mmCIF file of C-alpha atoms in Angstrom:
data_model
loop_
_atom_site.group_PDB
_atom_site.id
_atom_site.type_symbol
_atom_site.label_atom_id
_atom_site.label_comp_id
_atom_site.label_asym_id
_atom_site.label_seq_id
_atom_site.Cartn_x
_atom_site.Cartn_y
_atom_site.Cartn_z
ATOM 1 C CA MET A 26 152.306 -59.960 12.551
ATOM 2 C CA LYS A 27 150.937 -56.561 13.589
ATOM 3 C CA LYS A 28 153.282 -56.578 16.610
ATOM 4 C CA LYS A 29 156.312 -57.252 14.371
ATOM 5 C CA ILE A 30 155.372 -54.353 12.089
ATOM 6 C CA ILE A 31 155.059 -51.996 15.064
ATOM 7 C CA LEU A 32 158.437 -53.104 16.415
ATOM 8 C CA LEU A 33 160.024 -52.659 12.977
ATOM 9 C CA LEU A 34 158.597 -49.134 12.664
ATOM 10 C CA TRP A 35 159.801 -48.272 16.160
ATOM 11 C CA ALA A 36 163.312 -49.548 15.372
ATOM 12 C CA THR A 37 163.372 -47.510 12.150
ATOM 13 C CA LEU A 38 162.321 -44.342 13.971
ATOM 14 C CA LEU A 39 164.882 -44.935 16.710
ATOM 15 C CA CYS A 40 167.701 -45.464 14.191
ATOM 16 C CA GLY A 41 166.702 -42.285 12.393
ATOM 17 C CA ARG A 42 166.743 -40.338 15.664
ATOM 18 C CA ILE A 43 170.180 -41.684 16.610
ATOM 19 C CA GLN A 44 171.528 -40.863 13.152
ATOM 20 C CA ALA A 45 170.147 -37.325 13.393
ATOM 21 C CA GLN A 46 171.788 -36.832 16.781
ATOM 22 C CA THR A 47 175.184 -38.166 15.714
ATOM 23 C CA SER A 48 175.233 -36.178 12.462
ATOM 24 C CA TYR A 49 175.096 -32.800 14.238
ATOM 25 C CA VAL A 50 178.048 -30.582 13.343
ATOM 26 C CA HIS A 51 178.922 -27.639 15.565
ATOM 27 C CA PRO A 52 178.634 -24.440 13.449
ATOM 28 C CA TRP A 53 182.093 -23.295 14.600
ATOM 29 C CA MET A 54 183.827 -26.530 13.648
ATOM 30 C CA GLN A 55 187.053 -26.012 11.658
ATOM 31 C CA LYS A 56 186.556 -22.248 11.492
ATOM 32 C CA ARG A 57 189.108 -19.422 11.711
ATOM 33 C CA VAL A 58 188.436 -17.277 14.763
ATOM 34 C CA ALA A 59 190.185 -14.091 15.912
ATOM 35 C CA TYR A 60 190.362 -13.323 19.620
ATOM 36 C CA PHE A 61 190.695 -9.732 20.847
ATOM 37 C CA GLY A 62 191.146 -8.932 24.512
ATOM 38 C CA ASP A 63 193.425 -8.643 27.521
ATOM 39 C CA SER A 64 195.451 -10.909 29.844
ATOM 40 C CA ILE A 65 192.736 -13.547 30.200
ATOM 41 C CA THR A 66 193.085 -14.256 26.475
ATOM 42 C CA ASP A 67 196.787 -13.376 26.027
ATOM 43 C CA PRO A 68 198.799 -16.596 25.458
ATOM 44 C CA ARG A 69 201.772 -15.042 27.286
ATOM 45 C CA ASN A 70 199.900 -14.617 30.558
ATOM 46 C CA SER A 71 201.240 -17.054 33.166
ATOM 47 C CA GLY A 72 197.971 -17.533 35.052
ATOM 48 C CA SER A 73 197.296 -20.684 33.057
ATOM 49 C CA LYS A 74 199.118 -22.966 30.660
ATOM 50 C CA VAL A 75 196.042 -23.517 28.514
ATOM 51 C CA LYS A 76 193.559 -20.797 27.545
ATOM 52 C CA TYR A 77 189.884 -21.154 26.746
ATOM 53 C CA TRP A 78 190.626 -20.752 23.060
ATOM 54 C CA ASN A 79 193.145 -23.629 23.226
ATOM 55 C CA PHE A 80 190.329 -25.885 24.421
ATOM 56 C CA LEU A 81 188.058 -24.683 21.600
ATOM 57 C CA GLN A 82 190.904 -25.333 19.182
ATOM 58 C CA GLU A 83 191.194 -28.907 20.479
ATOM 59 C CA TRP A 84 187.461 -29.665 20.618
ATOM 60 C CA LEU A 85 186.327 -27.881 17.454
ATOM 61 C CA GLY A 86 189.442 -27.724 15.292
ATOM 62 C CA ILE A 87 189.249 -23.902 15.341
ATOM 63 C CA THR A 88 192.255 -22.050 13.933
ATOM 64 C CA PRO A 89 192.886 -19.268 16.491
ATOM 65 C CA TYR A 90 194.265 -15.840 15.616
ATOM 66 C CA VAL A 91 195.017 -14.312 19.014
ATOM 67 C CA TYR A 92 195.737 -10.579 19.358
ATOM 68 C CA ALA A 93 194.934 -10.020 23.024
ATOM 69 C CA VAL A 94 197.550 -8.276 25.185
ATOM 70 C CA SER A 95 197.756 -8.227 28.976
ATOM 71 C CA GLY A 96 196.642 -4.990 30.621
ATOM 72 C CA ARG A 97 194.894 -3.619 27.542
ATOM 73 C CA GLN A 98 191.571 -1.801 27.583
ATOM 74 C CA TRP A 99 188.798 -1.209 25.055
ATOM 75 C CA ASN A 100 190.844 1.537 23.392
ATOM 76 C CA ASP A 101 193.287 -1.146 22.187
ATOM 77 C CA ILE A 102 190.689 -3.037 20.137
ATOM 78 C CA PRO A 103 191.180 -0.873 16.999
ATOM 79 C CA ARG A 104 194.904 -1.708 17.082
ATOM 80 C CA GLN A 105 194.157 -5.417 17.450
ATOM 81 C CA ALA A 106 191.738 -5.215 14.523
ATOM 82 C CA ASP A 107 194.360 -3.502 12.358
ATOM 83 C CA LYS A 108 196.828 -6.270 13.222
ATOM 84 C CA LEU A 109 194.330 -8.948 12.207
ATOM 85 C CA LYS A 110 193.641 -7.159 8.918
ATOM 86 C CA GLU A 111 197.350 -6.740 8.235
ATOM 87 C CA GLU A 112 198.174 -10.412 8.854
ATOM 88 C CA HIS A 113 195.058 -12.222 7.573
ATOM 89 C CA GLY A 114 192.996 -9.765 5.561
ATOM 90 C CA ASP A 115 189.458 -11.125 5.206
ATOM 91 C CA SER A 116 190.574 -14.720 5.777
ATOM 92 C CA VAL A 117 188.793 -15.023 9.115
ATOM 93 C CA ASP A 118 185.326 -16.366 9.890
ATOM 94 C CA ALA A 119 184.529 -14.719 13.222
ATOM 95 C CA ILE A 120 185.854 -12.401 15.925
ATOM 96 C CA LEU A 121 185.404 -12.730 19.692
ATOM 97 C CA ILE A 122 185.984 -9.607 21.818
ATOM 98 C CA PHE A 123 186.625 -10.301 25.511
ATOM 99 C CA ILE A 124 187.784 -7.165 27.321
ATOM 100 C CA GLY A 125 186.761 -4.499 29.860
ATOM 101 C CA THR A 126 188.075 -5.542 33.267
ATOM 102 C CA ASN A 127 191.093 -3.228 32.964
ATOM 103 C CA ASP A 128 188.881 -0.262 32.077
ATOM 104 C CA TYR A 129 187.142 -0.831 35.410
ATOM 105 C CA ASN A 130 190.438 -1.224 37.285
ATOM 106 C CA HIS A 131 191.872 1.988 35.811
ATOM 107 C CA GLY A 132 188.741 3.990 36.547
ATOM 108 C CA VAL A 133 187.709 4.845 32.993
ATOM 109 C CA PRO A 134 184.481 6.915 33.230
ATOM 110 C CA ILE A 135 181.402 5.158 31.834
ATOM 111 C CA GLY A 136 180.322 8.100 29.641
ATOM 112 C CA GLN A 137 177.400 8.215 27.201
ATOM 113 C CA TRP A 138 176.445 6.187 24.148
ATOM 114 C CA TYR A 139 175.077 9.171 22.228
ATOM 115 C CA ASP A 140 175.271 12.911 21.771
ATOM 116 C CA GLU A 141 171.983 14.616 20.842
ATOM 117 C CA LYS A 142 171.376 17.604 18.567
ATOM 118 C CA GLU A 143 168.269 19.512 17.519
ATOM 119 C CA GLU A 144 167.893 19.248 13.748
ATOM 120 C CA GLN A 145 165.325 19.593 11.006
ATOM 121 C CA VAL A 146 164.213 16.616 8.939
ATOM 122 C CA MET A 147 161.658 16.134 6.151
ATOM 123 C CA TYR A 148 158.597 14.215 7.374
ATOM 124 C CA GLY A 149 155.090 13.480 6.190
ATOM 125 C CA SER A 150 152.458 11.028 7.424
ATOM 126 C CA GLY A 151 148.922 11.447 6.119
ATOM 127 C CA GLN A 152 149.772 14.958 5.003
ATOM 128 C CA PRO A 153 152.283 16.610 2.656
ATOM 129 C CA LYS A 154 155.885 16.316 3.769
ATOM 130 C CA LYS A 155 157.500 19.285 5.452
ATOM 131 C CA LEU A 156 160.503 20.174 7.565
ATOM 132 C CA VAL A 157 159.991 19.405 11.235
ATOM 133 C CA ASP A 158 162.174 19.855 14.299
ATOM 134 C CA ARG A 159 163.451 16.645 15.835
ATOM 135 C CA LYS A 160 166.187 15.519 18.174
ATOM 136 C CA ARG A 161 168.832 13.418 16.474
ATOM 137 C CA ARG A 162 171.451 11.300 18.199
ATOM 138 C CA TYR A 163 175.011 10.634 17.125
ATOM 139 C CA MET A 164 177.344 7.957 18.438
ATOM 140 C CA ASN A 165 179.567 9.401 21.135
ATOM 141 C CA MET A 166 183.193 8.852 20.158
ATOM 142 C CA ASP A 167 184.935 10.086 23.295
ATOM 143 C CA GLY A 168 188.010 7.891 23.700
ATOM 144 C CA ASN A 169 188.300 8.916 27.338
ATOM 145 C CA THR A 170 185.088 7.121 28.319
ATOM 146 C CA TYR A 171 184.146 3.437 28.359
ATOM 147 C CA ARG A 172 181.077 3.719 26.147
ATOM 148 C CA GLY A 173 182.906 6.056 23.816
ATOM 149 C CA ARG A 174 185.753 3.556 23.481
ATOM 150 C CA ILE A 175 183.311 0.740 22.736
ATOM 151 C CA ASN A 176 181.654 2.901 20.072
ATOM 152 C CA ILE A 177 184.998 3.709 18.465
ATOM 153 C CA ALA A 178 186.064 0.064 18.485
ATOM 154 C CA LEU A 179 182.834 -1.450 17.175
ATOM 155 C CA ASP A 180 182.375 1.245 14.541
ATOM 156 C CA LYS A 181 185.775 0.246 13.182
ATOM 157 C CA VAL A 182 185.436 -3.535 13.487
ATOM 158 C CA LYS A 183 181.953 -3.629 11.948
ATOM 159 C CA ARG A 184 183.078 -1.475 9.013
ATOM 160 C CA MET A 185 186.261 -3.489 8.585
ATOM 161 C CA TYR A 186 184.465 -6.861 8.748
ATOM 162 C CA PRO A 187 180.815 -6.265 7.720
ATOM 163 C CA THR A 188 180.215 -9.882 6.606
ATOM 164 C CA LYS A 189 181.838 -11.591 9.601
ATOM 165 C CA GLN A 190 180.355 -12.814 12.863
ATOM 166 C CA ILE A 191 181.446 -10.607 15.774
ATOM 167 C CA VAL A 192 180.627 -11.725 19.314
ATOM 168 C CA LEU A 193 181.030 -9.738 22.529
ATOM 169 C CA LEU A 194 181.947 -11.446 25.811
ATOM 170 C CA THR A 195 181.340 -9.690 29.109
ATOM 171 C CA PRO A 196 184.152 -9.507 31.688
ATOM 172 C CA ILE A 197 184.010 -12.227 34.353
ATOM 173 C CA HIS A 198 183.892 -11.693 38.123
ATOM 174 C CA ARG A 199 187.177 -10.623 39.700
ATOM 175 C CA ALA A 200 188.672 -10.728 43.189
ATOM 176 C CA GLN A 201 192.112 -9.676 44.437
ATOM 177 C CA PHE A 202 195.216 -9.384 42.266
ATOM 178 C CA HIS A 203 198.377 -8.539 44.199
ATOM 179 C CA ARG A 204 201.316 -8.826 41.842
ATOM 180 C CA ASN A 205 203.541 -6.288 43.606
ATOM 181 C CA GLU A 206 203.352 -3.020 45.560
ATOM 182 C CA LYS A 207 202.753 -1.062 42.348
ATOM 183 C CA ASN A 208 200.111 -3.440 40.998
ATOM 184 C CA TRP A 209 197.682 -4.092 43.844
ATOM 185 C CA GLN A 210 194.115 -4.510 42.628
ATOM 186 C CA CYS A 211 191.180 -4.830 45.032
ATOM 187 C CA THR A 212 188.114 -7.037 44.814
ATOM 188 C CA GLU A 213 185.009 -6.224 42.791
ATOM 189 C CA ASP A 214 182.949 -5.305 45.857
ATOM 190 C CA TYR A 215 184.843 -1.993 45.910
ATOM 191 C CA THR A 216 184.171 0.841 43.502
ATOM 192 C CA ASN A 217 186.969 2.063 41.267
ATOM 193 C CA GLN A 218 188.461 5.590 41.282
ATOM 194 C CA CYS A 219 185.291 6.872 39.575
ATOM 195 C CA GLY A 220 183.058 5.416 42.264
ATOM 196 C CA ILE A 221 181.698 2.795 39.852
ATOM 197 C CA TYR A 222 181.258 -0.926 40.440
ATOM 198 C CA LEU A 223 182.310 -3.595 37.930
ATOM 199 C CA GLU A 224 178.665 -4.386 37.085
ATOM 200 C CA GLU A 225 178.264 -1.113 35.207
ATOM 201 C CA TYR A 226 181.105 -2.065 32.871
ATOM 202 C CA ILE A 227 179.560 -5.497 32.354
ATOM 203 C CA ASP A 228 176.126 -4.002 31.679
ATOM 204 C CA ALA A 229 177.629 -1.619 29.127
ATOM 205 C CA VAL A 230 178.878 -4.567 27.064
ATOM 206 C CA LYS A 231 175.353 -6.023 27.105
ATOM 207 C CA GLU A 232 173.960 -2.656 26.022
ATOM 208 C CA ALA A 233 176.522 -2.498 23.221
ATOM 209 C CA GLY A 234 175.094 -5.706 21.785
ATOM 210 C CA ASN A 235 171.740 -4.012 21.176
ATOM 211 C CA ILE A 236 173.254 -0.737 20.027
ATOM 212 C CA TRP A 237 175.615 -2.355 17.518
ATOM 213 C CA ALA A 238 173.539 -5.440 16.581
ATOM 214 C CA LEU A 239 176.003 -7.950 17.991
ATOM 215 C CA PRO A 240 175.414 -11.139 19.979
ATOM 216 C CA VAL A 241 176.647 -11.018 23.582
ATOM 217 C CA ILE A 242 177.723 -14.001 25.669
ATOM 218 C CA ASP A 243 177.426 -13.079 29.329
ATOM 219 C CA MET A 244 180.497 -14.841 30.704
ATOM 220 C CA ASN A 245 180.069 -13.001 33.998
ATOM 221 C CA ALA A 246 176.897 -14.997 34.650
ATOM 222 C CA LEU A 247 177.152 -18.097 32.491
ATOM 223 C CA SER A 248 180.704 -19.244 33.276
ATOM 224 C CA GLY A 249 179.832 -19.748 36.945
ATOM 225 C CA LEU A 250 183.258 -18.469 38.030
ATOM 226 C CA TYR A 251 182.990 -16.566 41.316
ATOM 227 C CA PRO A 252 186.410 -15.828 42.855
ATOM 228 C CA MET A 253 184.898 -13.853 45.719
ATOM 229 C CA MET A 254 184.249 -17.213 47.408
ATOM 230 C CA ASP A 255 187.162 -19.269 48.736
ATOM 231 C CA GLU A 256 185.446 -22.368 47.377
ATOM 232 C CA HIS A 257 185.916 -20.996 43.842
ATOM 233 C CA ALA A 258 189.587 -20.124 44.298
ATOM 234 C CA GLN A 259 190.346 -23.546 42.766
ATOM 235 C CA TYR A 260 189.558 -22.026 39.355
ATOM 236 C CA PHE A 261 192.080 -19.183 39.621
ATOM 237 C CA ALA A 262 195.830 -18.763 39.330
ATOM 238 C CA ASP A 263 196.620 -18.251 43.031
ATOM 239 C CA PRO A 264 194.106 -18.222 45.921
ATOM 240 C CA GLN A 265 196.187 -15.678 47.849
ATOM 241 C CA VAL A 266 197.439 -13.204 45.258
ATOM 242 C CA ASP A 267 195.648 -13.829 41.943
ATOM 243 C CA ARG A 268 191.929 -14.412 41.735
ATOM 244 C CA LEU A 269 191.728 -12.331 38.589
ATOM 245 C CA HIS A 270 193.189 -14.781 36.073
ATOM 246 C CA PRO A 271 191.595 -18.224 35.681
ATOM 247 C CA ASN A 272 193.919 -21.229 35.818
ATOM 248 C CA ASP A 273 193.682 -24.206 33.439
ATOM 249 C CA LYS A 274 190.609 -25.519 35.245
ATOM 250 C CA GLY A 275 188.967 -22.102 35.064
ATOM 251 C CA HIS A 276 189.729 -21.754 31.374
ATOM 252 C CA GLU A 277 188.272 -25.182 30.698
ATOM 253 C CA ARG A 278 185.063 -24.129 32.436
ATOM 254 C CA MET A 279 184.912 -20.963 30.331
ATOM 255 C CA ALA A 280 185.592 -22.992 27.190
ATOM 256 C CA ARG A 281 182.776 -25.433 27.947
ATOM 257 C CA THR A 282 180.416 -22.497 28.416
ATOM 258 C CA LEU A 283 181.516 -20.989 25.115
ATOM 259 C CA TYR A 284 181.254 -24.335 23.332
ATOM 260 C CA TYR A 285 177.527 -24.507 24.013
ATOM 261 C CA GLN A 286 176.801 -20.799 23.703
ATOM 262 C CA LEU A 287 178.538 -20.591 20.330
ATOM 263 C CA SER A 288 176.570 -23.615 19.085
ATOM 264 C CA ALA A 289 173.493 -21.353 18.997
ATOM 265 C CA LEU A 290 175.225 -18.760 16.797
ATOM 266 C CA PRO A 291 176.203 -18.967 13.130
ATOM 267 C CA CYS A 292 179.915 -18.578 12.559
ATOM 268 C CA THR A 293 179.608 -17.711 8.884
ATOM 269 C CA PHE A 294 176.927 -16.034 6.776
#
């Protein structure tokens, strides 16, 4: 009798565990998501027939609003945000920003996050308040630098959509892209015209997450895509001339990474 009771309790616990596992709902299921970015996100780019956001649409029922344009840099994000606002207003749940590789390719200087000024401020701790001299920093809004462009873009997007989830994605690894004689891009193991490697542009996106209180998904590391190796050319549009743009298989790998990374983030608040 005691054995039957134990077995019955075990079966009840097991059923409850199975029910709990099968009742999980991905937080981004059936949500409306805007995608800002460049050619990797642009539906018109011929490197793949299916983009990562198409896979998320299929798996999660996400309604995608895609504003990415091939060749664009961080200074285009305000325009993409205006377009989203014009067409959908506040009827969007979240925004993913996936851009930066073209800033590296075009040699946009990294720049500074802040400008500092000496100012006076009222302060008192354990004694009467008084004016004291302190350094104060202001967001650098230089549109000719990478960090300045990110500041300009995120200042606008966070003011425009203060109640929405905004997620930053780092650029992925890149190898050669040889479209024609006037568009011949070298691999990431070379510096750009400013003498800067791609990693600095990737690191700046990670820094921006802390500066602007935004989650960052490090696609450069987490996607596993590494076109510098011939063995990974299978994930890109053309092993000989285009290891910049992922093909369908590459986009599926990115989408699977995003599927699990996004499951740890709320889509709505």
